[in-house]
Amino acid sequence: MNRKWVCNLLADFSHPPWTKSLDRVVYMSIGKGGEEQIPFHAYVQPNDTCTVKAHHNATFWSFSRFPEEIQLHILAMCPASTLFQLMHTSSKLRIEASKQFWANPNVYFYVLEKWLMDKAYQGDTLWDVSFLAQVQNVEVGYSLDIDERIYRQQNGRVEIESNLADIFWASLKDRIPNVKRVILNQHSGTRKMGDVLLAMQLLVEASPPGVECSILITEEKQTSESTPWNTDTFQRCLIQPKEQGVWEKRKPGKFRETVLPPPKKFEGPVGRFMELLYQFGWKIPPQRSGLLLLMVEALDRHHFDMGQHEPFSCPFSSCTAYFSNGGEWTIHAAEKHYHDWEKLPEYLPNSSAGTDLRERIQALDRKRREVREQFQKIRDAWRTSHEARRREMKYSMIEQLANDPSWETEEKGEKHWVWEEFLRAVSIVKVGIWSSVML
Ligand SMILES: [Zn+2]
């Protein structure tokens, strides 16, 4: 991981007093700046303290006797999981619960900039596109490595490709018609910020009326002296347009959550193959990285949670740091050992929390092996088949790509990206994501 993303890790961590359970689901993608992302199924999963199902009848009976104004007030305080349950179980509260669920200003649903730039075809994403129709707050993952498409430098000036900006906003309004807030979150790429920020600002200026748009970037602090190992020199900034030509820069709020939309239904021969890509691209690696965050927290809590106070030394053998208070180890692990986290499983405490995390790592490793075996079966079936059988396999995929609306995109037939991805996956030369699948 690049040291500039350490500020994201610090924001991901739970710090004392710890209020969340260690058995929660955490997704974190190192390739996307190390920010925590919550899969939709975990976002709407009730936890032990907010289950309405068990006492649903009695609770609802009391609740329904309150005046409407009080009912709405109570709903506004309900967690997403409760609102989601009410949307599916209560005919009386469905509409109001749904309004509250989608309007939460601290929750943003994630899509990729590239998808919007490419006209947001259903077939170009692995998310369930119909779900996005309800969404009001959108976080757009903005990669510096592809934004050369948006802007160009000419005679020392930066110019935006207005055509692409129009496509971007038209796609967004078309797929997410209820959109009210957009954050362009720059969280990958290594190129210099200057011109890129200007390009992002031009994109914001092209936003349609009624959409509040802001930019989230990681920038070098101007006051600190940067040294190669000083992670403290980077910070996250939220930039918003004010009056004409004036931009306000401030620290982002602490409470924003990024939720990954649910995946599309993976059906048929295309679905069987693409689900593997989803598992290897969007599910297993971020779960694995999320467990590393929980491992850091588990060691801290083993020494300083639930009334314990047991100072301890840094478990990394080359380090002499000593932690006298809860939370110190967590910050230290992010700032000093972010490049060496693969060793963390060795330092898990011998406690039930440590055992649970070890079991979760093993379960994820089993899942990875299982998905890899499925991939090997598909690859071997292709490689060992005679020409006629290969033609059949190709026909079944190309036919589904042509007729299944969930895979509709601009390029058709053999030029469809899914078919090209399939050929890359089954080829002898390992490329792209498929080279890591076979490790
Ligand atoms: Zn250390």
Tab-separated table of C-alpha atoms and ligand atoms in Angstrom:
chain	number	residue	atom	x	y	z
A	1	MET	CA	0.000	0.000	0.000
A	2	ASN	CA	1.136	3.525	-0.780
A	3	ARG	CA	1.907	5.582	2.346
A	4	LYS	CA	-0.451	8.335	1.222
A	5	TRP	CA	-3.451	6.112	2.008
A	6	VAL	CA	-2.535	5.626	5.670
A	7	CYS	CA	-4.856	8.515	6.532
A	8	ASN	CA	-7.691	6.331	5.204
A	9	LEU	CA	-6.652	3.398	7.379
A	10	LEU	CA	-6.734	5.644	10.441
A	11	ALA	CA	-10.295	6.644	9.524
A	12	ASP	CA	-11.310	2.987	9.004
A	13	PHE	CA	-10.275	1.846	12.457
A	14	SER	CA	-12.492	1.760	15.499
A	15	HIS	CA	-10.773	3.634	18.299
A	16	PRO	CA	-11.503	3.364	22.041
A	17	PRO	CA	-14.037	3.199	23.545
A	18	TRP	CA	-14.843	0.322	21.219
A	19	THR	CA	-18.562	-0.044	20.591
A	20	LYS	CA	-18.696	-2.409	17.621
A	21	SER	CA	-18.422	-6.173	17.789
A	22	LEU	CA	-15.301	-7.834	16.375
A	23	ASP	CA	-17.451	-10.320	14.465
A	24	ARG	CA	-18.743	-7.603	12.126
A	25	VAL	CA	-18.173	-7.746	8.367
A	26	VAL	CA	-15.550	-5.270	7.124
A	27	TYR	CA	-14.534	-4.843	3.490
A	28	MET	CA	-11.454	-2.789	2.704
A	29	SER	CA	-9.778	-2.553	-0.653
A	30	ILE	CA	-6.077	-1.773	-0.612
A	31	GLY	CA	-6.234	-1.060	-4.360
A	32	LYS	CA	-8.917	1.563	-3.718
A	33	GLY	CA	-7.062	3.651	-1.173
A	34	GLY	CA	-7.655	1.432	1.854
A	35	GLU	CA	-11.091	2.873	2.599
A	36	GLU	CA	-13.709	0.764	4.330
A	37	GLN	CA	-16.667	-0.265	2.192
A	38	ILE	CA	-19.743	-2.063	3.477
A	39	PRO	CA	-21.404	-4.729	1.309
A	40	PHE	CA	-25.153	-4.160	1.080
A	41	HIS	CA	-26.046	-7.465	2.762
A	42	ALA	CA	-24.003	-6.460	5.833
A	43	TYR	CA	-25.427	-2.925	5.811
A	44	VAL	CA	-28.983	-4.222	6.211
A	45	GLN	CA	-28.087	-7.140	8.486
A	46	PRO	CA	-29.707	-6.655	11.922
A	47	ASN	CA	-27.295	-6.899	14.831
A	48	ASP	CA	-28.174	-8.195	18.290
A	49	THR	CA	-29.240	-4.835	19.624
A	50	CYS	CA	-31.597	-3.729	16.890
A	51	THR	CA	-33.584	-6.844	16.012
A	52	VAL	CA	-37.205	-5.944	15.642
A	53	LYS	CA	-38.253	-9.306	14.290
A	54	ALA	CA	-38.336	-11.220	17.565
A	55	HIS	CA	-40.668	-8.790	19.270
A	56	HIS	CA	-42.206	-7.453	16.128
A	57	ASN	CA	-45.896	-7.810	17.024
A	58	ALA	CA	-45.719	-6.399	20.541
A	59	THR	CA	-43.368	-3.608	19.525
A	60	PHE	CA	-45.421	-2.657	16.547
A	61	TRP	CA	-48.646	-2.680	18.570
A	62	SER	CA	-47.152	-0.133	21.029
A	63	PHE	CA	-45.535	1.832	18.262
A	64	SER	CA	-48.720	2.164	16.224
A	65	ARG	CA	-50.492	3.825	19.181
A	66	PHE	CA	-48.102	6.765	19.152
A	67	PRO	CA	-49.162	9.944	17.310
A	68	GLU	CA	-47.896	10.045	13.725
A	69	GLU	CA	-45.410	12.796	14.503
A	70	ILE	CA	-43.764	10.659	17.209
A	71	GLN	CA	-43.762	7.622	14.910
A	72	LEU	CA	-41.857	9.589	12.289
A	73	HIS	CA	-39.432	10.843	14.915
A	74	ILE	CA	-38.747	7.276	16.079
A	75	LEU	CA	-38.292	6.072	12.518
A	76	ALA	CA	-35.728	8.810	11.888
A	77	MET	CA	-33.606	7.314	14.687
A	78	CYS	CA	-33.834	3.707	13.474
A	79	PRO	CA	-30.736	2.017	12.027
A	80	ALA	CA	-30.729	1.038	8.362
A	81	SER	CA	-31.306	-2.628	9.213
A	82	THR	CA	-34.560	-1.830	11.066
A	83	LEU	CA	-35.805	0.476	8.300
A	84	PHE	CA	-35.004	-2.213	5.732
A	85	GLN	CA	-37.000	-4.777	7.705
A	86	LEU	CA	-39.954	-2.399	8.026
A	87	MET	CA	-39.848	-1.741	4.278
A	88	HIS	CA	-40.431	-5.462	3.762
A	89	THR	CA	-42.678	-6.357	6.693
A	90	SER	CA	-44.909	-3.401	7.539
A	91	SER	CA	-47.548	-2.276	5.068
A	92	LYS	CA	-48.307	0.778	7.274
A	93	LEU	CA	-44.732	1.993	7.599
A	94	ARG	CA	-43.306	0.808	4.305
A	95	ILE	CA	-43.444	4.176	2.544
A	96	GLU	CA	-42.057	6.260	5.403
A	97	ALA	CA	-39.358	3.660	6.268
A	98	SER	CA	-38.303	3.595	2.624
A	99	LYS	CA	-38.061	7.398	2.536
A	100	GLN	CA	-35.850	7.401	5.630
A	101	PHE	CA	-33.742	4.489	4.388
A	102	TRP	CA	-32.753	6.106	1.107
A	103	ALA	CA	-32.453	9.670	2.424
A	104	ASN	CA	-29.728	9.027	5.023
A	105	PRO	CA	-27.241	11.818	4.168
A	106	ASN	CA	-24.296	9.892	5.624
A	107	VAL	CA	-24.624	6.822	3.414
A	108	TYR	CA	-23.300	6.777	-0.133
A	109	PHE	CA	-23.678	3.938	-2.639
A	110	TYR	CA	-20.624	3.169	-4.705
A	111	VAL	CA	-20.245	3.108	-8.493
A	112	LEU	CA	-17.221	3.458	-10.738
A	113	GLU	CA	-16.438	6.538	-12.794
A	114	LYS	CA	-15.394	4.356	-15.725
A	115	TRP	CA	-18.846	2.755	-15.819
A	116	LEU	CA	-20.525	6.167	-16.043
A	117	MET	CA	-18.049	7.421	-18.663
A	118	ASP	CA	-18.823	4.326	-20.757
A	119	LYS	CA	-22.566	5.185	-20.770
A	120	ALA	CA	-23.492	2.969	-17.791
A	121	TYR	CA	-24.632	-0.107	-19.675
A	122	GLN	CA	-26.043	-2.887	-17.472
A	123	GLY	CA	-23.586	-5.275	-19.048
A	124	ASP	CA	-20.565	-3.217	-18.001
A	125	THR	CA	-21.090	-3.562	-14.272
A	126	LEU	CA	-21.390	-6.418	-11.807
A	127	TRP	CA	-23.873	-4.499	-9.608
A	128	ASP	CA	-27.650	-4.834	-9.725
A	129	VAL	CA	-28.482	-1.765	-11.785
A	130	SER	CA	-32.206	-1.777	-10.897
A	131	PHE	CA	-31.234	-1.227	-7.244
A	132	LEU	CA	-29.558	2.066	-8.137
A	133	ALA	CA	-32.896	3.567	-9.224
A	134	GLN	CA	-33.716	4.179	-5.521
A	135	VAL	CA	-30.365	5.606	-4.530
A	136	GLN	CA	-30.017	9.302	-3.588
A	137	ASN	CA	-26.371	9.547	-2.526
A	138	VAL	CA	-23.657	8.284	-4.851
A	139	GLU	CA	-19.947	7.889	-4.324
A	140	VAL	CA	-18.090	7.701	-7.621
A	141	GLY	CA	-14.765	5.872	-7.414
A	142	TYR	CA	-12.501	8.183	-9.396
A	143	SER	CA	-9.191	6.765	-10.605
A	144	LEU	CA	-6.369	9.089	-11.617
A	145	ASP	CA	-5.111	6.481	-14.027
A	146	ILE	CA	-8.103	6.723	-16.347
A	147	ASP	CA	-8.950	10.388	-16.071
A	148	GLU	CA	-6.709	11.262	-18.994
A	149	ARG	CA	-9.832	10.521	-20.974
A	150	ILE	CA	-11.596	13.460	-19.337
A	151	TYR	CA	-9.083	16.217	-19.674
A	152	ARG	CA	-6.216	17.256	-21.883
A	153	GLN	CA	-3.505	19.840	-21.551
A	154	GLN	CA	-3.116	22.288	-24.392
A	155	ASN	CA	-0.787	25.288	-24.415
A	156	GLY	CA	-0.413	25.053	-20.663
A	157	ARG	CA	-4.182	25.003	-20.118
A	158	VAL	CA	-6.303	22.127	-18.841
A	159	GLU	CA	-9.423	21.461	-20.872
A	160	ILE	CA	-12.161	19.030	-20.092
A	161	GLU	CA	-13.649	16.739	-22.721
A	162	SER	CA	-17.111	18.264	-22.394
A	163	ASN	CA	-18.603	15.424	-24.384
A	164	LEU	CA	-17.429	12.929	-21.756
A	165	ALA	CA	-18.643	15.147	-18.929
A	166	ASP	CA	-22.081	15.212	-20.570
A	167	ILE	CA	-22.054	11.416	-20.949
A	168	PHE	CA	-20.991	11.065	-17.313
A	169	TRP	CA	-23.893	13.167	-15.977
A	170	ALA	CA	-26.463	11.820	-18.452
A	171	SER	CA	-25.542	8.230	-17.484
A	172	LEU	CA	-25.710	9.073	-13.812
A	173	LYS	CA	-29.132	10.765	-14.087
A	174	ASP	CA	-30.436	7.944	-16.249
A	175	ARG	CA	-29.382	5.088	-13.960
A	176	ILE	CA	-29.791	6.957	-10.667
A	177	PRO	CA	-32.728	9.314	-11.335
A	178	ASN	CA	-33.264	10.151	-7.640
A	179	VAL	CA	-29.670	11.298	-7.149
A	180	LYS	CA	-29.281	14.264	-4.809
A	181	ARG	CA	-25.651	14.117	-3.678
A	182	VAL	CA	-22.509	12.958	-5.473
A	183	ILE	CA	-18.990	12.583	-4.108
A	184	LEU	CA	-16.183	12.099	-6.616
A	185	ASN	CA	-13.768	10.094	-4.498
A	186	GLN	CA	-10.236	9.993	-5.838
A	187	HIS	CA	-8.794	6.935	-4.188
A	188	SER	CA	-6.384	5.321	-6.568
A	189	GLY	CA	-3.599	6.207	-8.937
A	190	THR	CA	-0.242	7.738	-8.266
A	191	ARG	CA	-0.099	10.719	-10.610
A	192	LYS	CA	0.279	14.294	-9.350
A	193	MET	CA	-2.870	15.963	-8.062
A	194	GLY	CA	-2.667	19.538	-9.453
A	195	ASP	CA	-4.227	19.252	-12.923
A	196	VAL	CA	-6.279	16.259	-11.907
A	197	LEU	CA	-8.042	18.297	-9.248
A	198	LEU	CA	-8.769	20.936	-11.865
A	199	ALA	CA	-10.299	18.280	-14.121
A	200	MET	CA	-12.455	17.023	-11.241
A	201	GLN	CA	-13.613	20.580	-10.567
A	202	LEU	CA	-14.575	21.010	-14.220
A	203	LEU	CA	-16.583	17.797	-13.969
A	204	VAL	CA	-18.361	19.108	-10.861
A	205	GLU	CA	-19.136	22.389	-12.622
A	206	ALA	CA	-20.852	20.399	-15.381
A	207	SER	CA	-23.208	18.742	-12.845
A	208	PRO	CA	-26.958	19.155	-13.418
A	209	PRO	CA	-29.032	21.487	-11.223
A	210	GLY	CA	-30.380	19.956	-8.034
A	211	VAL	CA	-27.370	17.683	-7.546
A	212	GLU	CA	-25.001	18.625	-4.736
A	213	CYS	CA	-21.554	17.558	-5.840
A	214	SER	CA	-18.248	17.443	-3.984
A	215	ILE	CA	-14.728	16.109	-4.408
A	216	LEU	CA	-12.799	13.946	-1.967
A	217	ILE	CA	-9.041	13.802	-2.428
A	218	THR	CA	-5.907	12.862	-0.533
A	219	GLU	CA	-3.393	15.675	-0.499
A	220	GLU	CA	-0.043	16.400	1.022
A	221	LYS	CA	-0.221	18.688	4.046
A	222	GLN	CA	1.492	21.929	3.220
A	223	THR	CA	2.815	22.533	6.694
A	224	SER	CA	4.711	19.277	7.221
A	225	GLU	CA	8.049	18.365	5.827
A	226	SER	CA	7.719	15.199	3.835
A	227	THR	CA	10.133	12.326	4.263
A	228	PRO	CA	9.762	8.950	2.547
A	229	TRP	CA	8.586	7.253	5.766
A	230	ASN	CA	6.505	10.029	7.201
A	231	THR	CA	2.917	8.924	6.637
A	232	ASP	CA	1.660	11.837	8.675
A	233	THR	CA	2.064	14.225	5.761
A	234	PHE	CA	-1.138	13.251	3.909
A	235	GLN	CA	-4.727	14.161	4.690
A	236	ARG	CA	-8.212	13.711	3.245
A	237	CYS	CA	-9.971	16.862	2.002
A	238	LEU	CA	-13.535	17.488	0.921
A	239	ILE	CA	-13.841	20.212	-1.697
A	240	GLN	CA	-17.185	21.810	-2.580
A	241	PRO	CA	-18.188	24.646	-4.890
A	242	LYS	CA	-19.613	27.720	-3.211
A	243	GLU	CA	-20.312	30.860	-5.215
A	244	GLN	CA	-19.111	31.286	-8.758
A	245	GLY	CA	-15.515	30.114	-8.944
A	246	VAL	CA	-15.070	29.775	-5.169
A	247	TRP	CA	-14.285	26.380	-3.660
A	248	GLU	CA	-14.465	25.483	-0.001
A	249	LYS	CA	-12.006	22.947	1.339
A	250	ARG	CA	-12.566	21.168	4.639
A	251	LYS	CA	-11.969	17.977	6.570
A	252	PRO	CA	-14.504	15.286	5.545
A	253	GLY	CA	-17.182	14.300	8.069
A	254	LYS	CA	-16.478	11.274	10.221
A	255	PHE	CA	-19.778	9.558	9.689
A	256	ARG	CA	-19.901	8.941	5.955
A	257	GLU	CA	-20.341	5.265	5.075
A	258	THR	CA	-19.726	3.769	1.653
A	259	VAL	CA	-22.034	0.902	0.758
A	260	LEU	CA	-21.411	-1.463	-2.154
A	261	PRO	CA	-24.663	-2.129	-4.053
A	262	PRO	CA	-25.829	-5.747	-4.228
A	263	PRO	CA	-24.391	-7.757	-7.139
A	264	LYS	CA	-26.506	-8.665	-10.149
A	265	LYS	CA	-27.923	-12.210	-10.432
A	266	PHE	CA	-25.264	-14.406	-12.016
A	267	GLU	CA	-27.174	-16.811	-14.239
A	268	GLY	CA	-26.428	-19.036	-17.226
A	269	PRO	CA	-22.944	-19.790	-18.642
A	270	VAL	CA	-21.984	-16.094	-18.574
A	271	GLY	CA	-23.114	-15.774	-14.966
A	272	ARG	CA	-21.170	-18.888	-13.884
A	273	PHE	CA	-17.977	-17.357	-15.258
A	274	MET	CA	-18.599	-13.745	-14.196
A	275	GLU	CA	-19.450	-14.684	-10.630
A	276	LEU	CA	-15.852	-15.882	-10.336
A	277	LEU	CA	-14.639	-12.466	-11.482
A	278	TYR	CA	-16.932	-10.858	-8.899
A	279	GLN	CA	-15.564	-13.120	-6.154
A	280	PHE	CA	-11.942	-12.447	-7.054
A	281	GLY	CA	-12.362	-8.747	-7.777
A	282	TRP	CA	-14.955	-7.498	-5.309
A	283	LYS	CA	-15.474	-10.033	-2.585
A	284	ILE	CA	-12.586	-12.169	-1.395
A	285	PRO	CA	-9.672	-9.643	-1.459
A	286	PRO	CA	-11.562	-6.815	0.338
A	287	GLN	CA	-12.819	-9.307	2.931
A	288	ARG	CA	-9.269	-10.500	3.492
A	289	SER	CA	-7.995	-6.908	3.908
A	290	GLY	CA	-10.964	-6.125	6.170
A	291	LEU	CA	-9.916	-9.001	8.444
A	292	LEU	CA	-6.480	-7.372	8.775
A	293	LEU	CA	-8.168	-4.245	10.185
A	294	LEU	CA	-10.050	-6.412	12.685
A	295	MET	CA	-6.802	-8.191	13.670
A	296	VAL	CA	-5.182	-4.879	14.617
A	297	GLU	CA	-8.267	-3.965	16.644
A	298	ALA	CA	-8.400	-7.413	18.312
A	299	LEU	CA	-4.860	-7.090	19.669
A	300	ASP	CA	-5.563	-3.608	21.037
A	301	ARG	CA	-8.812	-4.715	22.673
A	302	HIS	CA	-7.169	-7.829	24.133
A	303	HIS	CA	-4.986	-5.511	26.231
A	304	PHE	CA	-7.205	-2.494	26.836
A	305	ASP	CA	-10.906	-3.340	26.412
A	306	MET	CA	-13.506	-4.402	29.032
A	307	GLY	CA	-11.635	-2.889	31.978
A	308	GLN	CA	-8.288	-4.493	31.065
A	309	HIS	CA	-5.152	-2.380	31.241
A	310	GLU	CA	-2.161	-4.406	30.120
A	311	PRO	CA	0.533	-2.358	28.368
A	312	PHE	CA	2.408	-4.329	25.721
A	313	SER	CA	5.267	-4.125	23.226
A	314	CYS	CA	4.905	-3.943	19.473
A	315	PRO	CA	4.696	-7.545	18.167
A	316	PHE	CA	6.830	-6.745	15.088
A	317	SER	CA	10.262	-8.082	16.021
A	318	SER	CA	12.276	-5.178	14.618
A	319	CYS	CA	10.235	-2.541	16.494
A	320	THR	CA	10.755	-1.250	20.042
A	321	ALA	CA	7.455	0.644	20.445
A	322	TYR	CA	5.556	0.180	23.722
A	323	PHE	CA	1.842	0.880	24.208
A	324	SER	CA	0.551	2.144	27.551
A	325	ASN	CA	-2.976	3.066	26.500
A	326	GLY	CA	-5.772	1.680	24.352
A	327	GLY	CA	-5.692	2.873	20.736
A	328	GLU	CA	-1.930	3.568	20.623
A	329	TRP	CA	-1.143	0.243	18.952
A	330	THR	CA	-3.876	0.773	16.346
A	331	ILE	CA	-2.445	4.127	15.237
A	332	HIS	CA	1.100	2.731	15.330
A	333	ALA	CA	0.117	-0.320	13.224
A	334	ALA	CA	-1.393	1.947	10.571
A	335	GLU	CA	1.412	4.494	10.504
A	336	LYS	CA	4.515	2.320	10.927
A	337	HIS	CA	3.607	-1.182	9.757
A	338	TYR	CA	1.040	-0.589	6.961
A	339	HIS	CA	3.403	-2.247	4.473
A	340	ASP	CA	3.827	-5.378	6.581
A	341	TRP	CA	0.298	-6.331	7.569
A	342	GLU	CA	0.449	-9.828	6.121
A	343	LYS	CA	2.290	-10.828	9.319
A	344	LEU	CA	-0.662	-9.778	11.528
A	345	PRO	CA	-2.270	-13.274	11.790
A	346	GLU	CA	0.883	-14.408	13.660
A	347	TYR	CA	0.218	-11.784	16.339
A	348	LEU	CA	-3.419	-12.593	17.046
A	349	PRO	CA	-4.075	-13.019	20.774
A	350	ASN	CA	-4.860	-16.438	22.250
A	351	SER	CA	-8.393	-15.477	23.127
A	352	SER	CA	-11.830	-16.342	21.780
A	353	ALA	CA	-11.703	-13.202	19.602
A	354	GLY	CA	-8.322	-14.338	18.227
A	355	THR	CA	-9.679	-17.846	17.577
A	356	ASP	CA	-12.751	-16.445	15.814
A	357	LEU	CA	-10.576	-14.330	13.519
A	358	ARG	CA	-8.289	-17.294	12.743
A	359	GLU	CA	-11.379	-19.309	11.812
A	360	ARG	CA	-12.637	-16.489	9.586
A	361	ILE	CA	-9.272	-16.398	7.782
A	362	GLN	CA	-9.410	-20.163	7.269
A	363	ALA	CA	-13.014	-19.996	6.018
A	364	LEU	CA	-12.045	-17.300	3.539
A	365	ASP	CA	-9.047	-19.363	2.368
A	366	ARG	CA	-11.412	-22.315	1.841
A	367	LYS	CA	-13.764	-20.099	-0.154
A	368	ARG	CA	-10.869	-18.867	-2.260
A	369	ARG	CA	-9.756	-22.438	-2.995
A	370	GLU	CA	-13.328	-23.416	-3.871
A	371	VAL	CA	-13.744	-20.510	-6.315
A	372	ARG	CA	-10.318	-21.208	-7.817
A	373	GLU	CA	-11.332	-24.854	-8.390
A	374	GLN	CA	-14.499	-23.704	-10.153
A	375	PHE	CA	-12.388	-21.456	-12.337
A	376	GLN	CA	-9.946	-24.286	-13.081
A	377	LYS	CA	-12.876	-26.503	-14.148
A	378	ILE	CA	-14.066	-23.886	-16.638
A	379	ARG	CA	-10.535	-23.293	-17.918
A	380	ASP	CA	-9.754	-27.027	-18.234
A	381	ALA	CA	-13.075	-27.697	-19.959
A	382	TRP	CA	-12.125	-25.126	-22.582
A	383	ARG	CA	-8.513	-26.179	-22.988
A	384	THR	CA	-9.147	-29.920	-23.234
A	385	SER	CA	-12.224	-29.739	-25.448
A	386	HIS	CA	-12.136	-30.524	-29.135
A	387	GLU	CA	-13.011	-27.828	-31.625
A	388	ALA	CA	-16.734	-28.702	-31.906
A	389	ARG	CA	-17.231	-28.566	-28.132
A	390	ARG	CA	-15.421	-25.231	-27.932
A	391	ARG	CA	-17.725	-23.870	-30.630
A	392	GLU	CA	-20.719	-24.949	-28.542
A	393	MET	CA	-19.322	-23.264	-25.421
A	394	LYS	CA	-18.602	-20.099	-27.325
A	395	TYR	CA	-22.046	-20.105	-28.934
A	396	SER	CA	-23.826	-20.483	-25.580
A	397	MET	CA	-21.920	-17.538	-24.104
A	398	ILE	CA	-22.166	-15.241	-27.105
A	399	GLU	CA	-25.880	-16.003	-27.430
A	400	GLN	CA	-26.519	-15.136	-23.787
A	401	LEU	CA	-24.460	-11.944	-24.096
A	402	ALA	CA	-26.582	-10.931	-27.096
A	403	ASN	CA	-29.986	-11.675	-25.541
A	404	ASP	CA	-29.668	-11.265	-21.781
A	405	PRO	CA	-30.445	-7.590	-20.895
A	406	SER	CA	-28.238	-7.795	-17.812
A	407	TRP	CA	-25.189	-8.106	-20.103
A	408	GLU	CA	-26.177	-5.496	-22.662
A	409	THR	CA	-23.339	-3.189	-23.710
A	410	GLU	CA	-22.034	-1.248	-26.712
A	411	GLU	CA	-19.768	-3.936	-28.133
A	412	LYS	CA	-21.470	-7.076	-29.366
A	413	GLY	CA	-20.527	-10.666	-30.197
A	414	GLU	CA	-16.836	-11.503	-30.021
A	415	LYS	CA	-16.050	-7.881	-29.155
A	416	HIS	CA	-18.133	-8.002	-25.958
A	417	TRP	CA	-15.729	-7.408	-23.069
A	418	VAL	CA	-17.020	-10.442	-21.183
A	419	TRP	CA	-16.078	-12.758	-24.042
A	420	GLU	CA	-12.653	-11.083	-24.279
A	421	GLU	CA	-12.258	-11.513	-20.509
A	422	PHE	CA	-13.179	-15.187	-20.864
A	423	LEU	CA	-10.493	-15.698	-23.511
A	424	ARG	CA	-7.942	-13.947	-21.281
A	425	ALA	CA	-8.933	-16.186	-18.364
A	426	VAL	CA	-8.586	-19.467	-20.248
A	427	SER	CA	-5.412	-18.497	-22.093
A	428	ILE	CA	-2.120	-20.087	-21.114
A	429	VAL	CA	-0.483	-16.713	-20.527
A	430	LYS	CA	-1.872	-15.414	-17.247
A	431	VAL	CA	-2.888	-11.776	-17.444
A	432	GLY	CA	-4.768	-9.217	-15.353
A	433	ILE	CA	-6.784	-10.485	-12.422
A	434	TRP	CA	-6.360	-14.079	-13.641
A	435	SER	CA	-2.666	-14.091	-12.774
A	436	SER	CA	-3.516	-13.581	-9.094
A	437	VAL	CA	-6.359	-16.101	-9.176
A	438	MET	CA	-3.940	-18.944	-9.800
A	439	LEU	CA	-1.437	-18.048	-7.068
B	1	ZN	ZN	5.976	-1.389	15.760
